[in-house]
Amino acid sequence: MNMPTEKPWLRVCAVDDIPLLGSRVITRDAGNIAVFRTAADTVFALLDRCPHKAGPLSQGIVHGETVTCPLHSWNIDLTSGEAKAPDVGCARRFPVKVENGEVFLVL
Amino acid sequence: MKKLKLVVVGNGMAGIRTVEELLTLAPDLYEITVFGAEPHPNYNRILLSPVLAGEQAFDDIILNPLSWYAENGIKLHLGKTVTQIDRVRRVVVADDGIEEPYDRLLLATGSTPFILPIPGKDLAGVISYRDIYDTEAMIAAAKTKKSAVVIGGGLLGLEAANGLKLRGMDVTVVHLGDWLLERQLDETAGRLLQKSLEERGLAFLLGKQTAELVDDGAGSVAAVRFRDGGEAPADLVVMAVGIRPNATLAESAGLYCNRGIVVSDALQTFDPRIYAVGECVSHRGVAYGLVAPLFEQAKVCANHLAQLGIGQYKGSVLSTKLKVTGIDLFSAGDFIGGDGTEDIVLSDPAGGVYKKLVIKDDKLVGACLYGDTADGAWYFKLLREGRTISDLRDTLMFGESAIGDAGVQGQSRAASMQDSDEVCGCNGVCKGTIVKAIKDKGLFTVDDVKKHTKAASSCGSCTGLVEQILMSTVGSSFQETPKTKAVCGCTDRTHAEVRKAIREHHLLDHKAVYDFLEWRTPNGCATCRPAVNYYLLSTWPHEAVDDPQSRFVNERVHANIQKDGTFSVIPQMKGGVTNSTELRRIADVADKYHVPMVKVTGGQRIDLLGVKKEDLVDVWKDLGMQSGHAYGKSIRTVKTCVGSEFCRFGTQNSTQMGIDLETMLANMWSPHKVKLAVSGCPRNCAEAGIKDVGVIAVDSGWELYVGGNGGIKTEVAQFLCKVKTADEVKEYSGAFLQLYREEAYYLDRTVHYIARVGLDYIKARVVDDTANRQALYERLLYSLEGLPDPWAARIAGAQKNEFIPIKVLA
Ligand code: SRM
Ligand SMILES: Cc1cc2nc3c(=O)[nH]c(=O)nc-3n(C[C@H](O)[C@H](O)[C@H](O)COP(=O)(O)OP(=O)(O)OC[C@H]3O[C@@H](n4cnc5c(N)ncnc54)[C@H](O)[C@@H]3O)c2cc1C
Ligand code: SF4
Ligand code: FES
């Protein structure tokens, strides 16, 4: 039987551990994850791999709900993980929630 | 899944282009087999004319070398003509009996030259102009024969005639029409063209109909005889009277043909397994004879072959150019005009310029340009867009540069083009596509651009434009963001306006700037934030607060990001001088952190490449050296030569001068990077002539040069002034750099700043006005005062989180 098991929420860090309009990296064998914090304190998590040439998105500049990849300046939408036109591609998203100033993530 | 079999008949421009497009869309869908009747890999047929004219060699015009077929796993049958398609068994049969089965078949058999059905057409010395074989025959004939007659004054005929003339033959062009290129030019332009070709030694017989080719008695051609009785001697006759779609094979297979293989908007023939593209095709009743529409067809066809099923070919509007070096002509659309149209004409026969624009219902419907075709692409765009031109009408004739502020002062045409403007007509490539490819793929040569975008890879007439785009894109960021325009999409304000507002209203942080200037976005974007950050810091030193999140990663983490996400570390090495202790520490760090590469840079210091971000702070600590700022819009290096201490020619201590300048400028942020060099004598071993500030020692003092640049476009520094003492060197160069820091727009190097304000202005402010110079110098020293070395600051704990990854235990 292949019952879908609920994956657990994992605590990552406090929201304040992430710089405003910045990000932190979660290192992981299966590929690093970038956690971003916008000016409105919304937190997003994407695979830290630009759909263009695998640039580390965590190192980009965050503006609005977008991050600009540091390597060749693709703009990635934080809400969907999708590259903005004219570029095409998608970085994997991870579910995030913030509770009492703490960030949780499902891997 | 087993691959489908695709067989392509015709190894020419349209067929192979379709295959290329298909390979990018669906690289693994098909097992591809190509038949080509010619014994060559796919070459650029268009460029046969430059080959004939001796301007290019055959090797230069090969588009897909044999290795390309091999790399893409394409089975190639060269020198084999397909003679039969068995649609029931789904196989094609070639003239040597070889059979290949297909699931999809692509016909791209091109066209055949039309041969006048007149007596003598089969004599030796009578040829057409279609392929390498013909071109070689003409080149060979030109070596032994004297007089040539070209029948047909169209594009092909004129290019043949010009080539033969350049190869030393006496050439007469016989043409039935009343003027040359009557399908491409109106009469006035046709006459101008004739005149310039006559000046090059070509002779013309217009309104003449050829009746017969005369035998020399031994089976070779001797003369051309006309219907009206006259004769012209000829040892070589080139027939260039038109082409016929080559549909014989398709017809014999029972496919519906009507002056070409009839295809749908999906480039499908009446047999749904069989597609056709190129000159052999009749689409909506039109057979095309230029590559631009064929390449559009190729794109659509590939899309359907890839089973994506989107895209329709709806026919093309054509434009023409003649490839005779030194003759510029361009035409498009309905340039003859007639009822209901108006003409705007500019005619300067003496100057060899003629332009005619045809307008109907406030829209440009045709253009015919002779002598000055610079605006051809722009007219062609207006024409295809079908946009009303009532607002442009007064200046339409004077071209794009005459309207509004499309261009930025004195910049090339490339810079003023819109992203959506077409650069390469043959391949339908727009400026935006080229710019994007240059940026994304890091292209630096026209050849790279050709490879990646196809622009300039066909007729080559846009090569110059591509070069300009390359220059303005990789070139200085100066042209990349025209500074008289808005900083970015977040605002309509220019760089100058932002600077002014920050200064006059004492704005101290990003929010204040965005609020005050009514930015459209809440916190800017990756383009404006770094610029605003610099303007704040340079205008209000010690007051404005640096915002790390508004800095590009390199400046935020004080190291240069690499393609794999690791960083490079370049410690400061003032004037390029080091010692054994420092070198030992560098060596130890390299070992301890497994640094993959240690390299001497072009800036006289040492680079540790491939350091992991989380190791950066430790690496800096262990190095015990200061940041070299090799990553910033900041002071970079001060290169020096050995100078008077050691060198037998040295006139001053240039090494110490360099060290002093580098010490003075430590930690300086600037609009773009700043590089200096100090040489001990005019032999200039430190290459001071291409630095932002170059200092050259002479017996009686120091010469100062400014605005040099050794990057994308080499710019020689200009002489600013000569000074006597080392202190003066610091004061003058410091004052110049402060002026640049206060007034240049973000991402302008000194050369671009000087180009904007003029060297005389710099001299007036820095050299002639002593009080102003001293004030500038003091402001520089004030802004640099107490700035911490960024590596030391990080070692002490600043922005600690930046360097520490989070570990989550699942
Ligand atoms: C390390 C070094 C090459 C080397 O191995 O020698 C280097 C490496 C880079 N250069 Fe350079 N440049 C290096 C000397 C130069 C020089 C030579 C010099 O300084 O004497 C030049 C020409 C001189 C000049 O700038 O006028 C040079 C002209 C450029 C340019 C073109 C600048 C221009 O205005 O045209 C760029 C692109 C840019 O800055 O926008 C660039 C950009 C770069 C970047 C930073 C590209 C980037 O953004 O990632 C390279 C980082 C590579 C990496 O992966 O770490 N590099 N670069 C040199 C470091 C010198 C140092 O010690 O600081
Ligand atoms: C001298 C010259 C100058 C030109 N200049 C320009 C220009 O400046 N601008 C422009 O836009 N266009 C120009 N053209 C036209 C342009 O070259 C053609 O439009 C283009 O090459 C047509 O491509 P195609 O693939 O349809 O045909 P081709 O390139 O002719 O390819 C067809 C190929 O199929 C092969 N073939 C045919 N039948 C069979 C068969 N049964 N089995 C196997 N192989 C077969 C042929 O041998 C040929 O190699 C020029 C043409 C010439 C000759
Ligand atoms: S180091 Fe400089 S020249 Fe070399 S590839 Fe990078 S940018 Fe180009
Ligand atoms: S890797 Fe992200 S833009 Fe190229």
PDB file of N, CA, C and O in Angstrom, chain B residues 30-77:
ATOM      1  N   TYR B  30      13.581  12.336 -33.184  1.00  0.00           N
ATOM      2  CA  TYR B  30      13.778  11.681 -34.486  1.00  0.00           C
ATOM      3  C   TYR B  30      15.167  11.121 -34.676  1.00  0.00           C
ATOM      4  O   TYR B  30      16.151  11.637 -34.151  1.00  0.00           O
ATOM      5  N   GLU B  31      15.179  10.106 -35.538  1.00  0.00           N
ATOM      6  CA  GLU B  31      16.419   9.660 -36.128  1.00  0.00           C
ATOM      7  C   GLU B  31      16.416  10.337 -37.500  1.00  0.00           C
ATOM      8  O   GLU B  31      15.496  10.128 -38.291  1.00  0.00           O
ATOM      9  N   ILE B  32      17.400  11.187 -37.760  1.00  0.00           N
ATOM     10  CA  ILE B  32      17.312  12.041 -38.943  1.00  0.00           C
ATOM     11  C   ILE B  32      18.268  11.581 -40.041  1.00  0.00           C
ATOM     12  O   ILE B  32      19.431  11.264 -39.778  1.00  0.00           O
ATOM     13  N   THR B  33      17.756  11.556 -41.258  1.00  0.00           N
ATOM     14  CA  THR B  33      18.578  11.235 -42.425  1.00  0.00           C
ATOM     15  C   THR B  33      18.430  12.367 -43.433  1.00  0.00           C
ATOM     16  O   THR B  33      17.313  12.823 -43.675  1.00  0.00           O
ATOM     17  N   VAL B  34      19.534  12.822 -43.997  1.00  0.00           N
ATOM     18  CA  VAL B  34      19.472  13.928 -44.949  1.00  0.00           C
ATOM     19  C   VAL B  34      20.074  13.486 -46.284  1.00  0.00           C
ATOM     20  O   VAL B  34      21.152  12.891 -46.317  1.00  0.00           O
ATOM     21  N   PHE B  35      19.374  13.788 -47.377  1.00  0.00           N
ATOM     22  CA  PHE B  35      19.916  13.585 -48.716  1.00  0.00           C
ATOM     23  C   PHE B  35      20.263  14.926 -49.338  1.00  0.00           C
ATOM     24  O   PHE B  35      19.453  15.860 -49.304  1.00  0.00           O
ATOM     25  N   GLY B  36      21.439  15.043 -49.912  1.00  0.00           N
ATOM     26  CA  GLY B  36      21.799  16.274 -50.611  1.00  0.00           C
ATOM     27  C   GLY B  36      22.375  15.939 -51.973  1.00  0.00           C
ATOM     28  O   GLY B  36      23.325  15.152 -52.068  1.00  0.00           O
ATOM     29  N   ALA B  37      21.824  16.536 -53.003  1.00  0.00           N
ATOM     30  CA  ALA B  37      22.310  16.253 -54.356  1.00  0.00           C
ATOM     31  C   ALA B  37      23.709  16.835 -54.564  1.00  0.00           C
ATOM     32  O   ALA B  37      24.514  16.296 -55.313  1.00  0.00           O
ATOM     33  N   GLU B  38      23.998  17.939 -53.873  1.00  0.00           N
ATOM     34  CA  GLU B  38      25.323  18.541 -54.021  1.00  0.00           C
ATOM     35  C   GLU B  38      26.312  17.786 -53.134  1.00  0.00           C
ATOM     36  O   GLU B  38      25.938  17.291 -52.072  1.00  0.00           O
ATOM     37  N   PRO B  39      27.584  17.752 -53.553  1.00  0.00           N
ATOM     38  CA  PRO B  39      28.570  16.993 -52.767  1.00  0.00           C
ATOM     39  C   PRO B  39      29.139  17.776 -51.584  1.00  0.00           C
ATOM     40  O   PRO B  39      30.237  17.479 -51.132  1.00  0.00           O
ATOM     41  N   HIS B  40      28.412  18.787 -51.095  1.00  0.00           N
ATOM     42  CA  HIS B  40      28.941  19.617 -50.007  1.00  0.00           C
ATOM     43  C   HIS B  40      28.003  19.599 -48.814  1.00  0.00           C
ATOM     44  O   HIS B  40      26.809  19.429 -48.981  1.00  0.00           O
ATOM     45  N   PRO B  41      28.547  19.842 -47.629  1.00  0.00           N
ATOM     46  CA  PRO B  41      27.647  20.066 -46.491  1.00  0.00           C
ATOM     47  C   PRO B  41      26.897  21.376 -46.727  1.00  0.00           C
ATOM     48  O   PRO B  41      27.245  22.112 -47.651  1.00  0.00           O
ATOM     49  N   ASN B  42      25.902  21.654 -45.873  1.00  0.00           N
ATOM     50  CA  ASN B  42      25.078  22.854 -46.098  1.00  0.00           C
ATOM     51  C   ASN B  42      25.920  24.121 -46.052  1.00  0.00           C
ATOM     52  O   ASN B  42      26.647  24.354 -45.105  1.00  0.00           O
ATOM     53  N   TYR B  43      25.816  24.916 -47.105  1.00  0.00           N
ATOM     54  CA  TYR B  43      26.567  26.162 -47.134  1.00  0.00           C
ATOM     55  C   TYR B  43      25.622  27.321 -47.371  1.00  0.00           C
ATOM     56  O   TYR B  43      24.439  27.133 -47.682  1.00  0.00           O
ATOM     57  N   ASN B  44      26.148  28.512 -47.219  1.00  0.00           N
ATOM     58  CA  ASN B  44      25.334  29.720 -47.328  1.00  0.00           C
ATOM     59  C   ASN B  44      25.288  30.168 -48.786  1.00  0.00           C
ATOM     60  O   ASN B  44      26.176  30.864 -49.262  1.00  0.00           O
ATOM     61  N   ARG B  45      24.226  29.770 -49.445  1.00  0.00           N
ATOM     62  CA  ARG B  45      24.103  30.034 -50.877  1.00  0.00           C
ATOM     63  C   ARG B  45      24.177  31.535 -51.176  1.00  0.00           C
ATOM     64  O   ARG B  45      24.727  31.971 -52.185  1.00  0.00           O
ATOM     65  N   ILE B  46      23.619  32.319 -50.288  1.00  0.00           N
ATOM     66  CA  ILE B  46      23.605  33.773 -50.466  1.00  0.00           C
ATOM     67  C   ILE B  46      25.014  34.318 -50.678  1.00  0.00           C
ATOM     68  O   ILE B  46      25.229  35.263 -51.425  1.00  0.00           O
ATOM     69  N   LEU B  47      25.954  33.698 -49.993  1.00  0.00           N
ATOM     70  CA  LEU B  47      27.305  34.259 -50.023  1.00  0.00           C
ATOM     71  C   LEU B  47      28.120  33.760 -51.209  1.00  0.00           C
ATOM     72  O   LEU B  47      29.319  34.009 -51.292  1.00  0.00           O
ATOM     73  N   LEU B  48      27.476  33.082 -52.148  1.00  0.00           N
ATOM     74  CA  LEU B  48      28.186  32.727 -53.372  1.00  0.00           C
ATOM     75  C   LEU B  48      28.636  34.003 -54.080  1.00  0.00           C
ATOM     76  O   LEU B  48      29.674  34.034 -54.733  1.00  0.00           O
ATOM     77  N   SER B  49      27.840  35.061 -53.944  1.00  0.00           N
ATOM     78  CA  SER B  49      28.214  36.302 -54.641  1.00  0.00           C
ATOM     79  C   SER B  49      29.527  36.883 -54.122  1.00  0.00           C
ATOM     80  O   SER B  49      30.407  37.190 -54.917  1.00  0.00           O
ATOM     81  N   PRO B  50      29.683  37.041 -52.811  1.00  0.00           N
ATOM     82  CA  PRO B  50      31.006  37.477 -52.327  1.00  0.00           C
ATOM     83  C   PRO B  50      32.123  36.506 -52.714  1.00  0.00           C
ATOM     84  O   PRO B  50      33.254  36.927 -52.916  1.00  0.00           O
ATOM     85  N   VAL B  51      31.801  35.217 -52.817  1.00  0.00           N
ATOM     86  CA  VAL B  51      32.842  34.270 -53.230  1.00  0.00           C
ATOM     87  C   VAL B  51      33.231  34.553 -54.678  1.00  0.00           C
ATOM     88  O   VAL B  51      34.407  34.649 -55.022  1.00  0.00           O
ATOM     89  N   LEU B  52      32.222  34.751 -55.505  1.00  0.00           N
ATOM     90  CA  LEU B  52      32.503  35.052 -56.906  1.00  0.00           C
ATOM     91  C   LEU B  52      33.301  36.347 -57.016  1.00  0.00           C
ATOM     92  O   LEU B  52      34.226  36.468 -57.815  1.00  0.00           O
ATOM     93  N   ALA B  53      32.937  37.311 -56.190  1.00  0.00           N
ATOM     94  CA  ALA B  53      33.616  38.608 -56.241  1.00  0.00           C
ATOM     95  C   ALA B  53      35.005  38.546 -55.606  1.00  0.00           C
ATOM     96  O   ALA B  53      35.736  39.527 -55.613  1.00  0.00           O
ATOM     97  N   GLY B  54      35.363  37.387 -55.057  1.00  0.00           N
ATOM     98  CA  GLY B  54      36.686  37.244 -54.458  1.00  0.00           C
ATOM     99  C   GLY B  54      36.788  37.832 -53.059  1.00  0.00           C
ATOM    100  O   GLY B  54      37.878  38.019 -52.529  1.00  0.00           O
ATOM    101  N   GLU B  55      35.641  38.123 -52.434  1.00  0.00           N
ATOM    102  CA  GLU B  55      35.686  38.735 -51.106  1.00  0.00           C
ATOM    103  C   GLU B  55      35.663  37.686 -49.994  1.00  0.00           C
ATOM    104  O   GLU B  55      35.983  37.968 -48.846  1.00  0.00           O
ATOM    105  N   GLN B  56      35.230  36.481 -50.337  1.00  0.00           N
ATOM    106  CA  GLN B  56      35.221  35.404 -49.339  1.00  0.00           C
ATOM    107  C   GLN B  56      35.639  34.108 -50.014  1.00  0.00           C
ATOM    108  O   GLN B  56      35.594  34.010 -51.236  1.00  0.00           O
ATOM    109  N   ALA B  57      36.026  33.135 -49.201  1.00  0.00           N
ATOM    110  CA  ALA B  57      36.398  31.835 -49.755  1.00  0.00           C
ATOM    111  C   ALA B  57      35.285  30.835 -49.466  1.00  0.00           C
ATOM    112  O   ALA B  57      34.464  31.067 -48.582  1.00  0.00           O
ATOM    113  N   PHE B  58      35.293  29.727 -50.211  1.00  0.00           N
ATOM    114  CA  PHE B  58      34.245  28.725 -49.987  1.00  0.00           C
ATOM    115  C   PHE B  58      34.177  28.281 -48.540  1.00  0.00           C
ATOM    116  O   PHE B  58      33.110  28.137 -47.969  1.00  0.00           O
ATOM    117  N   ASP B  59      35.363  28.061 -47.970  1.00  0.00           N
ATOM    118  CA  ASP B  59      35.378  27.568 -46.604  1.00  0.00           C
ATOM    119  C   ASP B  59      34.645  28.487 -45.644  1.00  0.00           C
ATOM    120  O   ASP B  59      34.077  28.049 -44.649  1.00  0.00           O
ATOM    121  N   ASP B  60      34.669  29.785 -45.971  1.00  0.00           N
ATOM    122  CA  ASP B  60      34.027  30.737 -45.065  1.00  0.00           C
ATOM    123  C   ASP B  60      32.515  30.601 -45.057  1.00  0.00           C
ATOM    124  O   ASP B  60      31.844  31.101 -44.169  1.00  0.00           O
ATOM    125  N   ILE B  61      31.969  30.020 -46.115  1.00  0.00           N
ATOM    126  CA  ILE B  61      30.502  30.073 -46.218  1.00  0.00           C
ATOM    127  C   ILE B  61      29.835  28.757 -45.845  1.00  0.00           C
ATOM    128  O   ILE B  61      28.634  28.602 -45.984  1.00  0.00           O
ATOM    129  N   ILE B  62      30.626  27.804 -45.359  1.00  0.00           N
ATOM    130  CA  ILE B  62      30.014  26.561 -44.882  1.00  0.00           C
ATOM    131  C   ILE B  62      29.214  26.866 -43.622  1.00  0.00           C
ATOM    132  O   ILE B  62      29.726  27.477 -42.684  1.00  0.00           O
ATOM    133  N   LEU B  63      27.960  26.485 -43.599  1.00  0.00           N
ATOM    134  CA  LEU B  63      27.132  26.748 -42.420  1.00  0.00           C
ATOM    135  C   LEU B  63      27.198  25.595 -41.423  1.00  0.00           C
ATOM    136  O   LEU B  63      27.246  25.798 -40.222  1.00  0.00           O
ATOM    137  N   ASN B  64      27.130  24.397 -41.937  1.00  0.00           N
ATOM    138  CA  ASN B  64      27.163  23.229 -41.060  1.00  0.00           C
ATOM    139  C   ASN B  64      28.242  22.278 -41.554  1.00  0.00           C
ATOM    140  O   ASN B  64      28.037  21.564 -42.530  1.00  0.00           O
ATOM    141  N   PRO B  65      29.385  22.267 -40.905  1.00  0.00           N
ATOM    142  CA  PRO B  65      30.439  21.363 -41.344  1.00  0.00           C
ATOM    143  C   PRO B  65      30.024  19.907 -41.102  1.00  0.00           C
ATOM    144  O   PRO B  65      29.095  19.647 -40.333  1.00  0.00           O
ATOM    145  N   LEU B  66      30.736  18.999 -41.712  1.00  0.00           N
ATOM    146  CA  LEU B  66      30.363  17.584 -41.569  1.00  0.00           C
ATOM    147  C   LEU B  66      30.298  17.176 -40.103  1.00  0.00           C
ATOM    148  O   LEU B  66      29.461  16.366 -39.705  1.00  0.00           O
ATOM    149  N   SER B  67      31.163  17.769 -39.297  1.00  0.00           N
ATOM    150  CA  SER B  67      31.166  17.406 -37.878  1.00  0.00           C
ATOM    151  C   SER B  67      29.817  17.701 -37.216  1.00  0.00           C
ATOM    152  O   SER B  67      29.405  17.011 -36.301  1.00  0.00           O
ATOM    153  N   TRP B  68      29.128  18.743 -37.717  1.00  0.00           N
ATOM    154  CA  TRP B  68      27.833  19.090 -37.127  1.00  0.00           C
ATOM    155  C   TRP B  68      26.847  17.938 -37.304  1.00  0.00           C
ATOM    156  O   TRP B  68      26.102  17.590 -36.390  1.00  0.00           O
ATOM    157  N   TYR B  69      26.856  17.345 -38.494  1.00  0.00           N
ATOM    158  CA  TYR B  69      25.930  16.242 -38.749  1.00  0.00           C
ATOM    159  C   TYR B  69      26.269  15.087 -37.809  1.00  0.00           C
ATOM    160  O   TYR B  69      25.389  14.477 -37.199  1.00  0.00           O
ATOM    161  N   ALA B  70      27.584  14.828 -37.693  1.00  0.00           N
ATOM    162  CA  ALA B  70      28.001  13.718 -36.844  1.00  0.00           C
ATOM    163  C   ALA B  70      27.598  13.969 -35.394  1.00  0.00           C
ATOM    164  O   ALA B  70      27.014  13.105 -34.733  1.00  0.00           O
ATOM    165  N   GLU B  71      27.880  15.174 -34.916  1.00  0.00           N
ATOM    166  CA  GLU B  71      27.569  15.482 -33.512  1.00  0.00           C
ATOM    167  C   GLU B  71      26.089  15.323 -33.208  1.00  0.00           C
ATOM    168  O   GLU B  71      25.694  14.997 -32.096  1.00  0.00           O
ATOM    169  N   ASN B  72      25.254  15.601 -34.200  1.00  0.00           N
ATOM    170  CA  ASN B  72      23.825  15.519 -33.955  1.00  0.00           C
ATOM    171  C   ASN B  72      23.232  14.191 -34.407  1.00  0.00           C
ATOM    172  O   ASN B  72      22.016  14.058 -34.523  1.00  0.00           O
ATOM    173  N   GLY B  73      24.123  13.242 -34.704  1.00  0.00           N
ATOM    174  CA  GLY B  73      23.665  11.906 -35.074  1.00  0.00           C
ATOM    175  C   GLY B  73      22.847  11.873 -36.355  1.00  0.00           C
ATOM    176  O   GLY B  73      21.941  11.054 -36.491  1.00  0.00           O
ATOM    177  N   ILE B  74      23.140  12.798 -37.266  1.00  0.00           N
ATOM    178  CA  ILE B  74      22.379  12.836 -38.510  1.00  0.00           C
ATOM    179  C   ILE B  74      23.096  12.007 -39.572  1.00  0.00           C
ATOM    180  O   ILE B  74      24.298  12.166 -39.794  1.00  0.00           O
ATOM    181  N   LYS B  75      22.338  11.151 -40.199  1.00  0.00           N
ATOM    182  CA  LYS B  75      22.916  10.341 -41.279  1.00  0.00           C
ATOM    183  C   LYS B  75      22.852  11.164 -42.549  1.00  0.00           C
ATOM    184  O   LYS B  75      21.783  11.636 -42.933  1.00  0.00           O
ATOM    185  N   LEU B  76      23.993  11.342 -43.184  1.00  0.00           N
ATOM    186  CA  LEU B  76      24.035  12.254 -44.331  1.00  0.00           C
ATOM    187  C   LEU B  76      24.404  11.503 -45.599  1.00  0.00           C
ATOM    188  O   LEU B  76      25.419  10.806 -45.649  1.00  0.00           O
ATOM    189  N   HIS B  77      23.572  11.630 -46.629  1.00  0.00           N
ATOM    190  CA  HIS B  77      23.896  11.073 -47.946  1.00  0.00           C
ATOM    191  C   HIS B  77      24.264  12.220 -48.871  1.00  0.00           C
ATOM    192  O   HIS B  77      23.388  12.883 -49.418  1.00  0.00           O
TER     193      HIS B  77
END
